[in-house]
Amino acid sequence: MLYMICATDVENSLDKRLAARPAHLERLNTLKDDGRLVMAGPFPAIDNPDPGPAGFTGSLVVAEFESLEEAQAWADKDPYIEAGVYESVIVKPYKKVLP
């Protein structure tokens, strides 16, 4: 089943994000290589795909997991959590309808 993982950043998270980004992307690429990743990306803090020093306010991942517990466990191990980037993370089942 698909699950959405929606995280909210702490204030001024950009430097922490940049430091932890390689490890964060490595985990996402593993999901992609396994054919389980639907989409992933950050929320720019301003209305621009490259927000520069304004940074980001959070992230969204939609991926396939065996259960809600597995999705939550995967989310709990995100390098952004250890680096102090995320203030909160919500994991919910997701039903893709379109496209």
Short mmCIF file of C-alpha atoms in Angstrom, two decimals:
data_model
loop_
_atom_site.label_atom_id
_atom_site.label_comp_id
_atom_site.label_asym_id
_atom_site.label_seq_id
_atom_site.Cartn_x
_atom_site.Cartn_y
_atom_site.Cartn_z
CA MET A 1 0.00 0.00 0.00
CA LEU A 2 1.06 3.60 -0.49
CA TYR A 3 1.82 5.90 2.42
CA MET A 4 2.47 9.61 2.59
CA ILE A 5 5.15 10.95 4.88
CA CYS A 6 4.75 14.68 5.48
CA ALA A 7 7.38 16.44 7.58
CA THR A 8 7.55 19.99 8.89
CA ASP A 9 10.96 21.61 9.38
CA VAL A 10 12.20 23.52 12.38
CA GLU A 11 12.89 27.23 11.80
CA ASN A 12 16.09 27.99 9.86
CA SER A 13 16.68 24.37 8.87
CA LEU A 14 18.64 24.99 5.65
CA ASP A 15 22.17 24.38 6.99
CA LYS A 16 21.04 21.22 8.79
CA ARG A 17 19.25 20.06 5.63
CA LEU A 18 22.29 20.58 3.45
CA ALA A 19 24.52 18.65 5.85
CA ALA A 20 22.18 15.63 6.06
CA ARG A 21 20.96 15.72 2.43
CA PRO A 22 23.31 13.06 0.96
CA ALA A 23 22.20 10.44 3.51
CA HIS A 24 18.55 11.49 3.11
CA LEU A 25 18.74 11.14 -0.70
CA GLU A 26 20.51 7.78 -0.42
CA ARG A 27 17.50 6.32 1.41
CA LEU A 28 15.09 7.80 -1.13
CA ASN A 29 17.15 6.40 -4.01
CA THR A 30 16.96 2.96 -2.41
CA LEU A 31 13.15 3.21 -2.44
CA LYS A 32 13.30 4.40 -6.06
CA ASP A 33 15.61 1.56 -7.10
CA ASP A 34 13.21 -0.90 -5.45
CA GLY A 35 10.32 0.57 -7.50
CA ARG A 36 8.54 1.76 -4.34
CA LEU A 37 8.91 5.55 -4.59
CA VAL A 38 6.04 7.51 -6.17
CA MET A 39 7.35 11.00 -5.40
CA ALA A 40 9.51 12.92 -2.97
CA GLY A 41 10.54 16.50 -2.49
CA PRO A 42 10.71 19.54 -0.23
CA PHE A 43 8.34 22.47 0.29
CA PRO A 44 10.11 25.72 -0.71
CA ALA A 45 9.71 28.46 1.90
CA ILE A 46 8.91 30.97 -0.86
CA ASP A 47 7.05 30.70 -4.16
CA ASN A 48 10.10 29.59 -6.13
CA PRO A 49 11.45 26.13 -6.98
CA ASP A 50 14.91 27.32 -5.88
CA PRO A 51 14.27 29.30 -2.70
CA GLY A 52 17.95 29.99 -2.05
CA PRO A 53 18.67 31.10 1.51
CA ALA A 54 14.92 31.11 2.35
CA GLY A 55 15.21 27.32 2.44
CA PHE A 56 12.38 24.89 2.90
CA THR A 57 9.52 24.33 5.33
CA GLY A 58 9.20 20.55 5.13
CA SER A 59 9.10 17.52 2.85
CA LEU A 60 6.69 15.06 1.27
CA VAL A 61 7.35 11.42 0.40
CA VAL A 62 4.81 9.05 -1.14
CA ALA A 63 6.05 5.47 -1.28
CA GLU A 64 4.97 1.86 -1.01
CA PHE A 65 5.41 -0.02 2.26
CA GLU A 66 4.01 -3.30 3.60
CA SER A 67 2.21 -1.58 6.48
CA LEU A 68 1.70 1.68 8.31
CA GLU A 69 4.11 0.44 10.97
CA GLU A 70 6.81 -0.18 8.34
CA ALA A 71 6.26 3.26 6.82
CA GLN A 72 6.46 4.87 10.26
CA ALA A 73 9.62 2.96 11.14
CA TRP A 74 11.22 4.05 7.84
CA ALA A 75 10.23 7.67 8.47
CA ASP A 76 11.56 7.56 12.04
CA LYS A 77 15.04 6.67 10.73
CA ASP A 78 15.31 9.60 8.32
CA PRO A 79 18.68 11.36 8.61
CA TYR A 80 16.84 14.67 8.74
CA ILE A 81 15.37 13.64 12.11
CA GLU A 82 18.79 12.84 13.56
CA ALA A 83 20.14 16.13 12.16
CA GLY A 84 17.34 18.13 13.79
CA VAL A 85 15.76 19.27 10.50
CA TYR A 86 12.25 17.99 11.17
CA GLU A 87 10.02 19.39 13.89
CA SER A 88 7.25 16.86 13.21
CA VAL A 89 6.44 13.97 10.87
CA ILE A 90 3.03 12.58 9.93
CA VAL A 91 2.65 9.18 8.25
CA LYS A 92 -0.72 8.21 6.74
CA PRO A 93 -2.05 5.65 4.26
CA TYR A 94 -2.43 7.19 0.80
CA LYS A 95 -4.71 6.18 -2.05
CA LYS A 96 -3.56 7.33 -5.47
CA VAL A 97 -6.53 8.17 -7.69
CA LEU A 98 -5.10 10.33 -10.51
CA PRO A 99 -3.27 10.22 -12.84
#
